[in-house]
């Protein structure tokens, strides 16, 4: 039977310290997204946020904001492991602790995992760039819809 090695895990206290800012940021984002959008949901084109039509803000958040947040999250948690896997052939990084019990992968399997993470990063970046071009292709607001704003 093979001698399986596992990466060192974070203690409960370390997990709390690392994940607390992430949880706070998620709660703030959920508050902004769900409560603000709930307020704007009916006639979203009638509102302005910082001088920009609210529909444009939501459209931009969907096609640019979401990919950027996903990329930042991936970079925060996986960039060091990806680099280690690609160049040293070990996943996770030797000096990196893990959240859950994880086998140490070496060799070709680690390089494939690192390459997969690199492809994921590139895909998210390309999706964000593509989303930037989709801002101009958003659905137009009809004149009849604008008349609803005057009635409110």
Coordinates of C-alpha atoms in Angstrom, one line a residue:
X1 CA 0.0 0.0 0.0
X2 CA 1.2 3.5 -0.9
X3 CA 2.2 6.0 1.8
X4 CA -0.3 8.8 1.1
X5 CA 0.7 12.2 2.4
X6 CA -1.7 14.9 3.3
X7 CA -1.2 18.7 3.3
X8 CA -1.2 20.5 6.6
X9 CA -4.7 21.8 7.6
X10 CA -5.6 25.2 9.1
X11 CA -6.8 25.2 12.7
X12 CA -10.3 26.2 13.4
X13 CA -9.1 29.6 14.7
X14 CA -7.1 30.2 11.5
X15 CA -10.1 29.2 9.3
X16 CA -12.3 31.8 11.2
X17 CA -9.7 34.5 10.7
X18 CA -9.3 33.8 7.0
X19 CA -13.0 33.3 6.1
X20 CA -14.4 36.2 8.3
X21 CA -13.6 39.0 5.7
X22 CA -15.0 36.8 2.9
X23 CA -18.3 36.3 4.8
X24 CA -18.6 40.0 5.6
X25 CA -18.0 40.9 2.0
X26 CA -20.5 38.3 0.8
X27 CA -23.1 39.6 3.2
X28 CA -22.6 43.2 2.0
X29 CA -22.8 42.1 -1.6
X30 CA -26.0 40.1 -1.0
X31 CA -27.5 43.0 0.8
X32 CA -26.7 45.4 -2.0
X33 CA -27.7 42.9 -4.7
X34 CA -31.0 41.6 -3.2
X35 CA -32.3 44.6 -1.4
X36 CA -31.3 47.3 -3.8
X37 CA -32.3 45.3 -6.8
X38 CA -35.6 44.5 -5.1
X39 CA -36.2 48.2 -4.9
X40 CA -35.2 48.7 -8.5
X41 CA -36.8 45.6 -9.9
X42 CA -40.1 47.0 -11.2
X43 CA -39.2 49.9 -13.4
X44 CA -35.4 49.7 -13.2
X45 CA -34.9 52.1 -16.1
X46 CA -36.6 54.8 -14.1
X47 CA -33.8 55.0 -11.5
X48 CA -30.3 56.5 -11.7
X49 CA -27.3 55.5 -9.6
X50 CA -24.5 58.0 -9.5
X51 CA -25.8 59.6 -12.7
X52 CA -26.0 56.4 -14.6
X53 CA -29.2 54.6 -15.6
X54 CA -29.7 51.7 -13.1
X55 CA -30.4 49.2 -15.9
X56 CA -26.9 49.9 -17.2
X57 CA -25.4 49.4 -13.8
X58 CA -27.1 46.1 -13.4
X59 CA -26.1 45.0 -16.9
X60 CA -22.5 46.0 -16.2
X61 CA -22.5 44.2 -12.9
X62 CA -23.7 41.0 -14.6
X63 CA -21.2 41.0 -17.4
X64 CA -18.2 42.7 -15.8
X65 CA -18.7 42.7 -12.1
X66 CA -19.5 39.1 -11.6
X67 CA -16.4 37.8 -13.6
X68 CA -14.1 40.3 -11.8
X69 CA -15.4 39.1 -8.4
X70 CA -15.0 35.5 -9.4
X71 CA -11.5 36.1 -10.6
X72 CA -10.5 37.9 -7.4
X73 CA -11.9 35.0 -5.4
X74 CA -10.0 32.4 -7.4
X75 CA -6.8 34.4 -7.2
X76 CA -7.1 34.8 -3.5
X77 CA -7.6 31.1 -2.9
X78 CA -5.8 29.3 -5.7
X79 CA -3.1 31.5 -7.4
X80 CA -0.2 30.2 -5.2
X81 CA -1.3 26.5 -5.7
X82 CA -1.6 27.0 -9.5
X83 CA 1.9 28.5 -9.7
X84 CA 3.3 25.6 -7.6
X85 CA 1.5 23.0 -9.6
X86 CA 2.7 24.3 -12.9
X87 CA 6.3 25.0 -12.1
X88 CA 7.3 22.6 -9.3
X89 CA 4.8 19.8 -10.0
X90 CA 3.2 19.8 -6.5
X91 CA -0.3 20.6 -5.5
X92 CA -1.0 22.2 -3.0
X93 CA 2.0 24.4 -2.5
X94 CA 4.5 23.0 0.1
X95 CA 4.1 26.0 2.4
X96 CA 0.4 26.3 2.0
X97 CA -2.1 25.0 4.5
X98 CA -5.5 23.7 3.3
X99 CA -9.1 24.0 4.6
X100 CA -10.1 20.3 4.3
X101 CA -8.0 17.1 4.3
X102 CA -6.3 17.1 0.9
X103 CA -3.9 14.6 -0.6
X104 CA -0.6 16.0 -1.9
X105 CA -0.5 15.5 -5.6
X106 CA 2.9 15.5 -7.5
X107 CA 4.1 15.0 -11.0
X108 CA 1.9 15.1 -14.1
X109 CA -1.4 15.0 -12.2
X110 CA -0.3 18.2 -10.3
X111 CA 0.7 19.9 -13.6
X112 CA -2.6 19.0 -15.2
X113 CA -4.5 20.4 -12.2
X114 CA -2.4 23.6 -12.4
X115 CA -3.0 23.9 -16.1
X116 CA -6.7 23.5 -15.5
X117 CA -6.7 26.3 -13.0
X118 CA -4.8 28.5 -15.5
X119 CA -7.4 27.7 -18.2
X120 CA -10.1 28.6 -15.7
X121 CA -8.4 32.0 -14.9
X122 CA -8.0 32.8 -18.6
X123 CA -11.7 31.8 -19.3
X124 CA -12.9 34.1 -16.5
X125 CA -10.7 37.0 -17.8
X126 CA -12.0 36.4 -21.4
X127 CA -15.6 36.3 -20.1
X128 CA -15.1 39.7 -18.4
X129 CA -13.6 41.2 -21.5
X130 CA -16.4 39.8 -23.6
X131 CA -18.8 41.2 -21.1
X132 CA -17.3 44.7 -21.5
X133 CA -18.3 44.6 -25.2
X134 CA -21.8 43.4 -24.3
X135 CA -22.5 46.6 -22.4
X136 CA -23.2 48.4 -25.6
X137 CA -25.5 45.5 -26.8
X138 CA -27.9 45.7 -23.9
X139 CA -31.6 45.8 -24.8
X140 CA -32.9 49.3 -25.6
X141 CA -35.5 51.0 -23.4
X142 CA -38.7 51.7 -25.3
X143 CA -40.4 55.0 -25.2
X144 CA -43.6 53.4 -23.8
X145 CA -41.5 52.2 -20.9
X146 CA -40.1 55.7 -20.3
X147 CA -43.7 57.0 -20.0
X148 CA -44.2 54.7 -17.0
X149 CA -41.5 56.6 -15.2
X150 CA -43.4 59.9 -15.6
X151 CA -46.5 58.3 -14.1
X152 CA -44.7 57.3 -10.9

